[in-house]
Amino acid sequence: MAPTSETLTAERILEATEEVLRRHGPAKATVVDVARALGVSHGSVYRHFRTKAVLREAVTKRWLDRTSERLAGIVSDGSGPEERLRAWLAALFAAKRHKAGDDPELFATYTVLTDENGTAVGEHIADLTSQLTRIIAAGAGSGIFTAPDPAAAARAVFHATGRFHDPCYAREWTAPGIDEEFTAVVDLLIRGLGAPR
Amino acid sequence: MAPTSETLTAERILEATEEVLRRHGPAKATVVDVARALGVSHGSVYRHFRTKAVLREAVTKRWLDRTSERLAGIVSDGSGPEERLRAWLAALFAAKRHKAGDDPELFATYTVLTDENGTAVGEHIADLTSQLTRIIAAGAGSGIFTAPDPAAAARAVFHATGRFHDPCYAREWTAPGIDEEFTAVVDLLIRGLGAPR
């Protein structure tokens, strides 16, 4: 049953946009492509997304937000700060690895889109580092970590773990030994954050 | 004066290959292109490099070795291990940043070549991490660092600083704040390596 424009929510348009991207790659996903996939007029889509650029930015943001939302639960899960930091970094790596491994073509498509949408990526990174900041601040508050500036420490931890979340390393994520590499880097960072013993 | 095949050393062929790459990009630099640039027969070039693949790997290795050679002096410069580690990481970042910034097209060309030449890149990384291992082992020996396995610690430090030497981050190297980011990561790693105080 073709949906009517009454039922056309932004979320439904973004779902259809992702489906168009999955089938046709990053060159597609214009407003017209998406309207055709939904069986609606392009005017109906334009009411939600004024331009192709706005649509592509929104679908990119939705894709990135799926990762942040999975991680948000860990930030306040009640475990100790070191355990939470390890769990959060492992979950970030796992989420990215799944995205890259489960549907490599869609991942490649979104990598093109993230290159185009610096603002969405910047917000995503700000979101992730603010989650990290809360964990590190909790550790500093309880004397487990030494971090006079938890936000700066969070950015350093995020940058130092790029190998395990930045899409440019996606090819490495299936290499033998990558889990040991991850653990070695995280151990070193946890020791670096640690209060003097 | 066109050189004769008598004076044709491997090094002269590699210089000419780099010049061909600089002018024409990564699609060029076949044995025939290079022979033409040198004004010699392609047979003379084949005597040094059996195939295009061997030639391209050799020119990639030469480019990568230029960085390792610059850094090798720091490994045994006689300063304290922490100072040496900081100097070495800063020199690696500076060398990569220069390569990317001084001649962006040649850098992009070599990025294509390094993607093709996994073995040369693997050897380069092994070379760099063995330099790092020597510095960290010296620090562990003098009680400044705690590193039961200096080679593993060196790999972790190398991976944690990828943002400041991996070509996939070249775009970030001119961003404001990148030097502060570098210092924050290195400080965290040095603390992580540090002996308990």
mmCIF file of C-alpha atoms in Angstrom:
data_model
loop_
_atom_site.group_PDB
_atom_site.id
_atom_site.type_symbol
_atom_site.label_atom_id
_atom_site.label_comp_id
_atom_site.label_asym_id
_atom_site.label_seq_id
_atom_site.Cartn_x
_atom_site.Cartn_y
_atom_site.Cartn_z
ATOM 1 C CA MET A 1 0.000 0.000 0.000
ATOM 2 C CA ALA A 2 1.540 3.296 -1.037
ATOM 3 C CA PRO A 3 1.651 5.646 1.937
ATOM 4 C CA THR A 4 -0.233 8.905 1.726
ATOM 5 C CA SER A 5 1.410 12.223 2.420
ATOM 6 C CA GLU A 6 -0.607 12.452 5.680
ATOM 7 C CA THR A 7 1.396 9.592 7.164
ATOM 8 C CA LEU A 8 4.696 10.919 5.865
ATOM 9 C CA THR A 9 6.878 11.618 8.902
ATOM 10 C CA ALA A 10 10.488 12.773 8.814
ATOM 11 C CA GLU A 11 11.484 9.406 10.257
ATOM 12 C CA ARG A 12 9.745 7.511 7.436
ATOM 13 C CA ILE A 13 11.496 9.682 4.872
ATOM 14 C CA LEU A 14 14.858 9.002 6.518
ATOM 15 C CA GLU A 15 14.196 5.251 6.549
ATOM 16 C CA ALA A 16 13.421 5.397 2.835
ATOM 17 C CA THR A 17 16.509 7.528 2.238
ATOM 18 C CA GLU A 18 18.681 4.912 3.905
ATOM 19 C CA GLU A 19 17.057 2.232 1.769
ATOM 20 C CA VAL A 20 17.796 4.264 -1.392
ATOM 21 C CA LEU A 21 21.398 4.682 -0.243
ATOM 22 C CA ARG A 22 21.673 0.963 0.479
ATOM 23 C CA ARG A 23 20.442 0.048 -2.982
ATOM 24 C CA HIS A 24 22.002 2.727 -5.115
ATOM 25 C CA GLY A 25 25.035 4.091 -3.246
ATOM 26 C CA PRO A 26 26.016 7.604 -2.234
ATOM 27 C CA ALA A 27 25.465 9.241 -5.624
ATOM 28 C CA LYS A 28 21.728 8.718 -5.213
ATOM 29 C CA ALA A 29 19.427 9.797 -2.388
ATOM 30 C CA THR A 30 18.174 13.014 -3.857
ATOM 31 C CA VAL A 31 14.732 14.231 -2.785
ATOM 32 C CA VAL A 32 13.309 12.957 -6.078
ATOM 33 C CA ASP A 33 14.814 9.456 -5.621
ATOM 34 C CA VAL A 34 13.390 9.233 -2.132
ATOM 35 C CA ALA A 35 9.943 10.523 -3.118
ATOM 36 C CA ARG A 36 9.831 7.915 -5.884
ATOM 37 C CA ALA A 37 10.787 5.134 -3.446
ATOM 38 C CA LEU A 38 7.986 6.253 -1.114
ATOM 39 C CA GLY A 39 5.455 6.656 -3.909
ATOM 40 C CA VAL A 40 4.783 10.281 -2.931
ATOM 41 C CA SER A 41 5.301 13.600 -4.694
ATOM 42 C CA HIS A 42 8.646 15.272 -4.178
ATOM 43 C CA GLY A 43 6.741 18.255 -2.792
ATOM 44 C CA SER A 44 5.710 16.116 0.197
ATOM 45 C CA VAL A 45 9.345 15.280 0.920
ATOM 46 C CA TYR A 46 10.425 18.905 0.485
ATOM 47 C CA ARG A 47 7.956 19.896 3.233
ATOM 48 C CA HIS A 48 10.190 17.942 5.650
ATOM 49 C CA PHE A 49 13.599 18.463 4.045
ATOM 50 C CA ARG A 50 14.088 21.688 2.124
ATOM 51 C CA THR A 51 17.035 20.516 0.022
ATOM 52 C CA LYS A 52 18.969 17.423 -0.918
ATOM 53 C CA ALA A 53 21.806 18.655 1.321
ATOM 54 C CA VAL A 54 19.465 18.936 4.335
ATOM 55 C CA LEU A 55 18.103 15.437 3.667
ATOM 56 C CA ARG A 56 21.562 13.900 3.334
ATOM 57 C CA GLU A 57 22.761 15.634 6.483
ATOM 58 C CA ALA A 58 19.699 14.378 8.408
ATOM 59 C CA VAL A 59 20.167 10.778 7.303
ATOM 60 C CA THR A 60 23.866 10.957 8.216
ATOM 61 C CA LYS A 61 23.009 12.348 11.649
ATOM 62 C CA ARG A 62 20.448 9.574 12.192
ATOM 63 C CA TRP A 63 23.055 6.952 11.338
ATOM 64 C CA LEU A 64 25.630 8.484 13.697
ATOM 65 C CA ASP A 65 23.062 8.943 16.476
ATOM 66 C CA ARG A 66 22.342 5.219 16.477
ATOM 67 C CA THR A 67 25.887 4.695 17.801
ATOM 68 C CA SER A 68 25.708 7.461 20.433
ATOM 69 C CA GLU A 69 22.374 6.172 21.708
ATOM 70 C CA ARG A 70 23.757 2.670 22.204
ATOM 71 C CA LEU A 71 26.606 4.095 24.259
ATOM 72 C CA ALA A 72 24.603 6.544 26.349
ATOM 73 C CA GLY A 73 23.290 3.758 28.584
ATOM 74 C CA ILE A 74 26.821 2.818 29.648
ATOM 75 C CA VAL A 75 27.612 6.340 30.879
ATOM 76 C CA SER A 76 25.254 6.028 33.835
ATOM 77 C CA ASP A 77 25.076 2.255 34.324
ATOM 78 C CA GLY A 78 26.267 2.408 37.929
ATOM 79 C CA SER A 79 29.488 0.404 37.536
ATOM 80 C CA GLY A 80 32.872 1.804 38.590
ATOM 81 C CA PRO A 81 34.442 4.495 36.370
ATOM 82 C CA GLU A 82 37.333 2.353 35.131
ATOM 83 C CA GLU A 83 34.977 -0.503 34.265
ATOM 84 C CA ARG A 84 32.578 1.942 32.613
ATOM 85 C CA LEU A 85 35.362 3.547 30.580
ATOM 86 C CA ARG A 86 36.526 0.150 29.344
ATOM 87 C CA ALA A 87 32.946 -0.920 28.558
ATOM 88 C CA TRP A 88 32.205 2.334 26.742
ATOM 89 C CA LEU A 89 35.319 2.157 24.550
ATOM 90 C CA ALA A 90 34.666 -1.528 23.806
ATOM 91 C CA ALA A 91 31.044 -0.746 22.894
ATOM 92 C CA LEU A 92 32.129 2.069 20.574
ATOM 93 C CA PHE A 93 34.574 -0.260 18.827
ATOM 94 C CA ALA A 94 31.939 -3.020 18.633
ATOM 95 C CA ALA A 95 29.289 -0.658 17.226
ATOM 96 C CA LYS A 96 31.603 0.663 14.510
ATOM 97 C CA ARG A 97 32.884 -2.795 13.700
ATOM 98 C CA HIS A 98 29.330 -4.061 13.311
ATOM 99 C CA LYS A 99 28.384 -1.188 11.054
ATOM 100 C CA ALA A 100 31.433 -1.840 8.873
ATOM 101 C CA GLY A 101 31.150 -5.622 8.857
ATOM 102 C CA ASP A 102 27.408 -6.225 8.671
ATOM 103 C CA ASP A 103 26.781 -4.094 5.609
ATOM 104 C CA PRO A 104 30.091 -2.970 4.064
ATOM 105 C CA GLU A 105 28.456 -1.205 1.104
ATOM 106 C CA LEU A 106 26.173 0.889 3.288
ATOM 107 C CA PHE A 107 29.155 1.643 5.524
ATOM 108 C CA ALA A 108 31.159 2.837 2.507
ATOM 109 C CA THR A 109 28.187 4.952 1.440
ATOM 110 C CA TYR A 110 27.924 6.570 4.853
ATOM 111 C CA THR A 111 31.668 7.173 4.854
ATOM 112 C CA VAL A 112 31.162 9.285 1.730
ATOM 113 C CA LEU A 113 28.245 11.065 3.428
ATOM 114 C CA THR A 114 30.213 11.781 6.608
ATOM 115 C CA ASP A 115 32.964 13.332 4.483
ATOM 116 C CA GLU A 116 30.320 15.670 3.055
ATOM 117 C CA ASN A 117 28.671 16.480 6.377
ATOM 118 C CA GLY A 118 31.339 17.905 8.629
ATOM 119 C CA THR A 119 28.775 19.539 10.931
ATOM 120 C CA ALA A 120 26.925 16.284 11.668
ATOM 121 C CA VAL A 121 30.238 14.535 12.312
ATOM 122 C CA GLY A 122 31.434 17.363 14.572
ATOM 123 C CA GLU A 123 28.237 17.116 16.612
ATOM 124 C CA HIS A 124 28.577 13.345 16.809
ATOM 125 C CA ILE A 125 32.143 13.598 18.103
ATOM 126 C CA ALA A 126 31.090 16.302 20.583
ATOM 127 C CA ASP A 127 28.299 14.007 21.767
ATOM 128 C CA LEU A 128 30.644 11.029 22.190
ATOM 129 C CA THR A 129 33.350 13.035 23.966
ATOM 130 C CA SER A 130 30.772 14.543 26.317
ATOM 131 C CA GLN A 131 29.721 10.996 27.271
ATOM 132 C CA LEU A 132 33.392 10.161 27.859
ATOM 133 C CA THR A 133 33.808 13.362 29.879
ATOM 134 C CA ARG A 134 31.049 12.275 32.270
ATOM 135 C CA ILE A 135 32.751 8.926 32.890
ATOM 136 C CA ILE A 136 36.173 10.498 33.413
ATOM 137 C CA ALA A 137 34.741 13.227 35.659
ATOM 138 C CA ALA A 138 33.069 10.534 37.772
ATOM 139 C CA GLY A 139 36.435 8.774 38.077
ATOM 140 C CA ALA A 140 38.192 12.012 38.996
ATOM 141 C CA GLY A 141 35.469 12.734 41.561
ATOM 142 C CA SER A 142 35.998 9.386 43.252
ATOM 143 C CA GLY A 143 39.805 9.681 43.171
ATOM 144 C CA ILE A 144 40.305 6.784 40.737
ATOM 145 C CA PHE A 145 41.444 9.049 37.908
ATOM 146 C CA THR A 146 43.599 12.164 37.943
ATOM 147 C CA ALA A 147 42.024 14.537 35.432
ATOM 148 C CA PRO A 148 42.116 18.237 36.299
ATOM 149 C CA ASP A 149 40.243 18.880 33.029
ATOM 150 C CA PRO A 150 37.971 15.864 32.320
ATOM 151 C CA ALA A 151 36.835 17.260 28.950
ATOM 152 C CA ALA A 152 40.444 17.588 27.757
ATOM 153 C CA ALA A 153 41.211 14.090 29.044
ATOM 154 C CA ALA A 154 38.131 12.768 27.220
ATOM 155 C CA ARG A 155 39.280 14.298 23.928
ATOM 156 C CA ALA A 156 42.752 12.796 24.399
ATOM 157 C CA VAL A 157 41.259 9.333 25.082
ATOM 158 C CA PHE A 158 38.989 9.675 22.054
ATOM 159 C CA HIS A 159 41.889 10.711 19.810
ATOM 160 C CA ALA A 160 44.191 7.991 21.163
ATOM 161 C CA THR A 161 41.597 5.299 20.348
ATOM 162 C CA GLY A 162 40.885 6.471 16.784
ATOM 163 C CA ARG A 163 42.292 3.204 15.406
ATOM 164 C CA PHE A 164 39.285 1.487 16.997
ATOM 165 C CA HIS A 165 36.481 3.776 15.898
ATOM 166 C CA ASP A 166 37.542 5.961 12.999
ATOM 167 C CA PRO A 167 36.144 4.659 9.670
ATOM 168 C CA CYS A 168 39.531 5.155 7.990
ATOM 169 C CA TYR A 169 40.711 2.104 9.943
ATOM 170 C CA ALA A 170 37.753 -0.110 9.020
ATOM 171 C CA ARG A 171 40.007 -2.456 7.018
ATOM 172 C CA GLU A 172 42.057 -3.168 10.156
ATOM 173 C CA TRP A 173 39.054 -4.187 12.253
ATOM 174 C CA THR A 174 39.058 -7.765 10.997
ATOM 175 C CA ALA A 175 42.851 -8.180 11.211
ATOM 176 C CA PRO A 176 44.191 -10.829 13.577
ATOM 177 C CA GLY A 177 45.437 -9.306 16.814
ATOM 178 C CA ILE A 178 43.201 -6.217 16.646
ATOM 179 C CA ASP A 179 41.499 -7.092 19.969
ATOM 180 C CA GLU A 180 44.864 -7.404 21.691
ATOM 181 C CA GLU A 181 45.887 -4.046 20.177
ATOM 182 C CA PHE A 182 42.699 -2.500 21.517
ATOM 183 C CA THR A 183 43.308 -3.877 25.008
ATOM 184 C CA ALA A 184 46.940 -2.714 25.001
ATOM 185 C CA VAL A 185 45.955 0.857 24.077
ATOM 186 C CA VAL A 186 43.090 0.971 26.596
ATOM 187 C CA ASP A 187 45.311 -0.408 29.384
ATOM 188 C CA LEU A 188 47.924 2.251 28.642
ATOM 189 C CA LEU A 189 45.314 5.037 28.669
ATOM 190 C CA ILE A 190 43.720 3.793 31.894
ATOM 191 C CA ARG A 191 47.158 3.793 33.511
ATOM 192 C CA GLY A 192 47.710 7.305 32.170
ATOM 193 C CA LEU A 193 44.448 8.481 33.710
ATOM 194 C CA GLY A 194 45.098 6.661 36.970
ATOM 195 C CA ALA A 195 45.630 8.511 40.214
ATOM 196 C CA PRO A 196 49.201 8.109 41.538
ATOM 197 C CA ARG A 197 49.412 4.839 43.458
ATOM 198 C CA MET B 1 72.837 15.440 -21.603
ATOM 199 C CA ALA B 2 70.965 12.176 -21.728
ATOM 200 C CA PRO B 3 72.452 9.700 -19.265
ATOM 201 C CA THR B 4 73.889 6.477 -20.596
ATOM 202 C CA SER B 5 72.844 3.100 -19.274
ATOM 203 C CA GLU B 6 76.315 2.738 -17.688
ATOM 204 C CA THR B 7 75.506 5.481 -15.165
ATOM 205 C CA LEU B 8 72.034 4.133 -14.491
ATOM 206 C CA THR B 9 71.879 3.261 -10.800
ATOM 207 C CA ALA B 10 68.797 2.045 -8.948
ATOM 208 C CA GLU B 11 68.818 5.331 -7.016
ATOM 209 C CA ARG B 12 68.752 7.393 -10.229
ATOM 210 C CA ILE B 13 65.841 5.325 -11.523
ATOM 211 C CA LEU B 14 63.955 5.865 -8.263
ATOM 212 C CA GLU B 15 64.595 9.617 -8.393
ATOM 213 C CA ALA B 16 63.206 9.683 -11.920
ATOM 214 C CA THR B 17 60.242 7.555 -10.834
ATOM 215 C CA GLU B 18 59.400 10.034 -8.120
ATOM 216 C CA GLU B 19 59.620 12.850 -10.635
ATOM 217 C CA VAL B 20 57.235 10.982 -12.981
ATOM 218 C CA LEU B 21 54.845 10.444 -10.065
ATOM 219 C CA ARG B 22 55.071 14.112 -9.098
ATOM 220 C CA ARG B 23 54.223 15.242 -12.621
ATOM 221 C CA HIS B 24 51.705 12.640 -13.689
ATOM 222 C CA GLY B 25 50.182 11.129 -10.562
ATOM 223 C CA PRO B 26 49.841 7.550 -9.377
ATOM 224 C CA ALA B 27 48.399 6.122 -12.599
ATOM 225 C CA LYS B 28 51.775 6.662 -14.276
ATOM 226 C CA ALA B 29 55.231 5.469 -13.230
ATOM 227 C CA THR B 30 55.421 2.348 -15.306
ATOM 228 C CA VAL B 31 58.862 1.125 -16.356
ATOM 229 C CA VAL B 32 58.258 2.595 -19.819
ATOM 230 C CA ASP B 33 57.308 6.050 -18.433
ATOM 231 C CA VAL B 34 60.423 6.110 -16.299
ATOM 232 C CA ALA B 35 62.720 4.925 -19.076
ATOM 233 C CA ARG B 36 61.340 7.679 -21.309
ATOM 234 C CA ALA B 37 61.921 10.307 -18.593
ATOM 235 C CA LEU B 38 65.534 9.124 -18.243
ATOM 236 C CA GLY B 39 66.103 8.901 -21.995
ATOM 237 C CA VAL B 40 67.128 5.243 -21.749
ATOM 238 C CA SER B 41 65.672 2.002 -23.097
ATOM 239 C CA HIS B 42 63.147 0.268 -20.924
ATOM 240 C CA GLY B 43 65.450 -2.771 -20.973
ATOM 241 C CA SER B 44 67.988 -0.762 -18.931
ATOM 242 C CA VAL B 45 65.371 -0.013 -16.315
ATOM 243 C CA TYR B 46 64.162 -3.633 -16.261
ATOM 244 C CA ARG B 47 67.699 -4.728 -15.386
ATOM 245 C CA HIS B 48 67.220 -2.935 -12.026
ATOM 246 C CA PHE B 49 63.469 -3.436 -11.525
ATOM 247 C CA ARG B 50 61.973 -6.546 -13.034
ATOM 248 C CA THR B 51 58.371 -5.316 -13.104
ATOM 249 C CA LYS B 52 56.279 -2.220 -12.649
ATOM 250 C CA ALA B 53 55.123 -3.615 -9.286
ATOM 251 C CA VAL B 54 58.725 -4.008 -8.081
ATOM 252 C CA LEU B 55 59.554 -0.462 -9.200
ATOM 253 C CA ARG B 56 56.518 1.028 -7.484
ATOM 254 C CA GLU B 57 57.221 -0.867 -4.294
ATOM 255 C CA ALA B 58 60.835 0.313 -4.298
ATOM 256 C CA VAL B 59 59.911 3.976 -4.783
ATOM 257 C CA THR B 60 57.313 3.681 -1.989
ATOM 258 C CA LYS B 61 59.894 2.121 0.320
ATOM 259 C CA ARG B 62 62.376 4.909 -0.485
ATOM 260 C CA TRP B 63 59.765 7.530 0.383
ATOM 261 C CA LEU B 64 58.894 5.834 3.671
ATOM 262 C CA ASP B 65 62.557 5.259 4.553
ATOM 263 C CA ARG B 66 63.220 8.987 4.359
ATOM 264 C CA THR B 67 60.999 9.386 7.438
ATOM 265 C CA SER B 68 62.535 6.474 9.385
ATOM 266 C CA GLU B 69 66.056 7.749 8.674
ATOM 267 C CA ARG B 70 65.218 11.199 10.039
ATOM 268 C CA LEU B 71 63.953 9.626 13.249
ATOM 269 C CA ALA B 72 66.732 7.087 13.760
ATOM 270 C CA GLY B 73 69.098 9.772 15.065
ATOM 271 C CA ILE B 74 66.749 10.604 17.933
ATOM 272 C CA VAL B 75 66.693 7.017 19.211
ATOM 273 C CA SER B 76 70.303 7.192 20.390
ATOM 274 C CA ASP B 77 70.783 10.934 20.911
ATOM 275 C CA GLY B 78 71.748 10.550 24.578
ATOM 276 C CA SER B 79 68.876 12.541 26.118
ATOM 277 C CA GLY B 80 66.590 11.038 28.785
ATOM 278 C CA PRO B 81 64.048 8.429 27.645
ATOM 279 C CA GLU B 82 60.974 10.611 28.288
ATOM 280 C CA GLU B 83 62.524 13.531 26.434
ATOM 281 C CA ARG B 84 63.565 11.220 23.612
ATOM 282 C CA LEU B 85 60.111 9.680 23.371
ATOM 283 C CA ARG B 86 58.527 13.140 23.152
ATOM 284 C CA ALA B 87 61.098 14.288 20.582
ATOM 285 C CA TRP B 88 60.658 11.147 18.488
ATOM 286 C CA LEU B 89 56.854 11.404 18.371
ATOM 287 C CA ALA B 90 57.054 15.126 17.601
ATOM 288 C CA ALA B 91 59.585 14.457 14.823
ATOM 289 C CA LEU B 92 57.350 11.758 13.314
ATOM 290 C CA PHE B 93 54.384 14.132 13.325
ATOM 291 C CA ALA B 94 56.525 16.948 11.863
ATOM 292 C CA ALA B 95 57.929 14.691 9.118
ATOM 293 C CA LYS B 96 54.477 13.483 8.050
ATOM 294 C CA ARG B 97 53.020 16.960 8.264
ATOM 295 C CA HIS B 98 55.802 18.310 6.048
ATOM 296 C CA LYS B 99 55.311 15.570 3.486
ATOM 297 C CA ALA B 100 51.583 16.285 3.384
ATOM 298 C CA GLY B 101 51.861 20.075 3.420
ATOM 299 C CA ASP B 102 54.908 20.754 1.241
ATOM 300 C CA ASP B 103 53.706 18.807 -1.783
ATOM 301 C CA PRO B 104 50.076 17.707 -1.311
ATOM 302 C CA GLU B 105 49.787 16.134 -4.756
ATOM 303 C CA LEU B 106 52.861 13.974 -4.318
ATOM 304 C CA PHE B 107 51.575 13.040 -0.848
ATOM 305 C CA ALA B 108 48.229 11.983 -2.324
ATOM 306 C CA THR B 109 50.090 9.982 -4.965
ATOM 307 C CA TYR B 110 52.163 8.198 -2.343
ATOM 308 C CA THR B 111 49.018 7.524 -0.328
ATOM 309 C CA VAL B 112 47.693 5.589 -3.325
ATOM 310 C CA LEU B 113 51.025 3.764 -3.600
ATOM 311 C CA THR B 114 51.127 2.854 0.093
ATOM 312 C CA ASP B 115 47.622 1.375 -0.251
ATOM 313 C CA GLU B 116 49.015 -0.848 -3.020
ATOM 314 C CA ASN B 117 52.213 -1.810 -1.205
ATOM 315 C CA GLY B 118 51.201 -3.402 2.058
ATOM 316 C CA THR B 119 54.571 -5.110 2.503
ATOM 317 C CA ALA B 120 56.566 -1.872 2.273
ATOM 318 C CA VAL B 121 54.182 -0.206 4.722
ATOM 319 C CA GLY B 122 54.364 -3.169 7.109
ATOM 320 C CA GLU B 123 58.172 -2.991 7.069
ATOM 321 C CA HIS B 124 58.067 0.768 7.620
ATOM 322 C CA ILE B 125 55.794 0.380 10.645
ATOM 323 C CA ALA B 126 57.978 -2.433 11.988
ATOM 324 C CA ASP B 127 60.998 -0.163 11.563
ATOM 325 C CA LEU B 128 59.326 2.744 13.365
ATOM 326 C CA THR B 129 57.997 0.615 16.225
ATOM 327 C CA SER B 130 61.428 -0.988 16.686
ATOM 328 C CA GLN B 131 62.885 2.527 17.096
ATOM 329 C CA LEU B 132 60.153 3.265 19.653
ATOM 330 C CA THR B 133 60.854 -0.047 21.388
ATOM 331 C CA ARG B 134 64.486 0.950 21.914
ATOM 332 C CA ILE B 135 63.473 4.236 23.563
ATOM 333 C CA ILE B 136 60.866 2.580 25.785
ATOM 334 C CA ALA B 137 63.245 -0.246 26.727
ATOM 335 C CA ALA B 138 65.848 2.364 27.736
ATOM 336 C CA GLY B 139 63.207 4.041 29.926
ATOM 337 C CA ALA B 140 62.204 0.731 31.470
ATOM 338 C CA GLY B 141 65.868 -0.082 32.079
ATOM 339 C CA SER B 142 66.426 3.160 33.977
ATOM 340 C CA GLY B 143 63.190 2.806 35.976
ATOM 341 C CA ILE B 144 61.494 5.834 34.375
ATOM 342 C CA PHE B 145 58.936 3.708 32.498
ATOM 343 C CA THR B 146 57.119 0.548 33.529
ATOM 344 C CA ALA B 147 57.021 -1.656 30.458
ATOM 345 C CA PRO B 148 57.367 -5.394 31.038
ATOM 346 C CA ASP B 149 57.131 -5.821 27.243
ATOM 347 C CA PRO B 150 58.695 -2.754 25.570
ATOM 348 C CA ALA B 151 57.761 -3.946 22.055
ATOM 349 C CA ALA B 152 54.086 -4.259 23.025
ATOM 350 C CA ALA B 153 54.204 -0.847 24.711
ATOM 351 C CA ALA B 154 55.794 0.628 21.568
ATOM 352 C CA ARG B 155 53.013 -0.741 19.381
ATOM 353 C CA ALA B 156 50.399 0.669 21.755
ATOM 354 C CA VAL B 157 52.067 4.111 21.687
ATOM 355 C CA PHE B 158 52.298 3.969 17.903
ATOM 356 C CA HIS B 159 48.631 3.017 17.563
ATOM 357 C CA ALA B 160 47.497 5.614 20.099
ATOM 358 C CA THR B 161 49.246 8.388 18.143
ATOM 359 C CA GLY B 162 47.866 7.430 14.710
ATOM 360 C CA ARG B 163 46.008 10.734 14.515
ATOM 361 C CA PHE B 164 49.413 12.412 14.280
ATOM 362 C CA HIS B 165 51.124 10.236 11.708
ATOM 363 C CA ASP B 166 48.593 8.191 9.749
ATOM 364 C CA PRO B 167 47.974 9.697 6.287
ATOM 365 C CA CYS B 168 44.208 9.230 6.702
ATOM 366 C CA TYR B 169 44.348 12.152 9.163
ATOM 367 C CA ALA B 170 46.351 14.459 6.886
ATOM 368 C CA ARG B 171 43.408 16.860 6.594
ATOM 369 C CA GLU B 172 43.422 17.375 10.368
ATOM 370 C CA TRP B 173 47.092 18.328 10.534
ATOM 371 C CA THR B 174 46.462 21.961 9.665
ATOM 372 C CA ALA B 175 43.404 22.302 11.943
ATOM 373 C CA PRO B 176 43.630 24.810 14.792
ATOM 374 C CA GLY B 177 44.343 23.090 18.097
ATOM 375 C CA ILE B 178 46.072 20.059 16.556
ATOM 376 C CA ASP B 179 49.326 20.776 18.429
ATOM 377 C CA GLU B 180 47.467 20.940 21.749
ATOM 378 C CA GLU B 181 45.735 17.652 20.859
ATOM 379 C CA PHE B 182 49.100 16.089 20.139
ATOM 380 C CA THR B 183 50.531 17.262 23.463
ATOM 381 C CA ALA B 184 47.472 16.042 25.395
ATOM 382 C CA VAL B 185 47.732 12.546 23.887
ATOM 383 C CA VAL B 186 51.501 12.340 24.409
ATOM 384 C CA ASP B 187 51.184 13.538 28.034
ATOM 385 C CA LEU B 188 48.563 10.873 28.693
ATOM 386 C CA LEU B 189 50.718 8.142 27.136
ATOM 387 C CA ILE B 190 53.842 9.237 29.026
ATOM 388 C CA ARG B 191 51.847 9.089 32.255
ATOM 389 C CA GLY B 192 50.586 5.645 31.231
ATOM 390 C CA LEU B 193 54.153 4.441 30.674
ATOM 391 C CA GLY B 194 55.405 6.079 33.853
ATOM 392 C CA ALA B 195 56.727 4.066 36.765
ATOM 393 C CA PRO B 196 54.435 4.308 39.833
ATOM 394 C CA ARG B 197 55.312 7.468 41.751
#
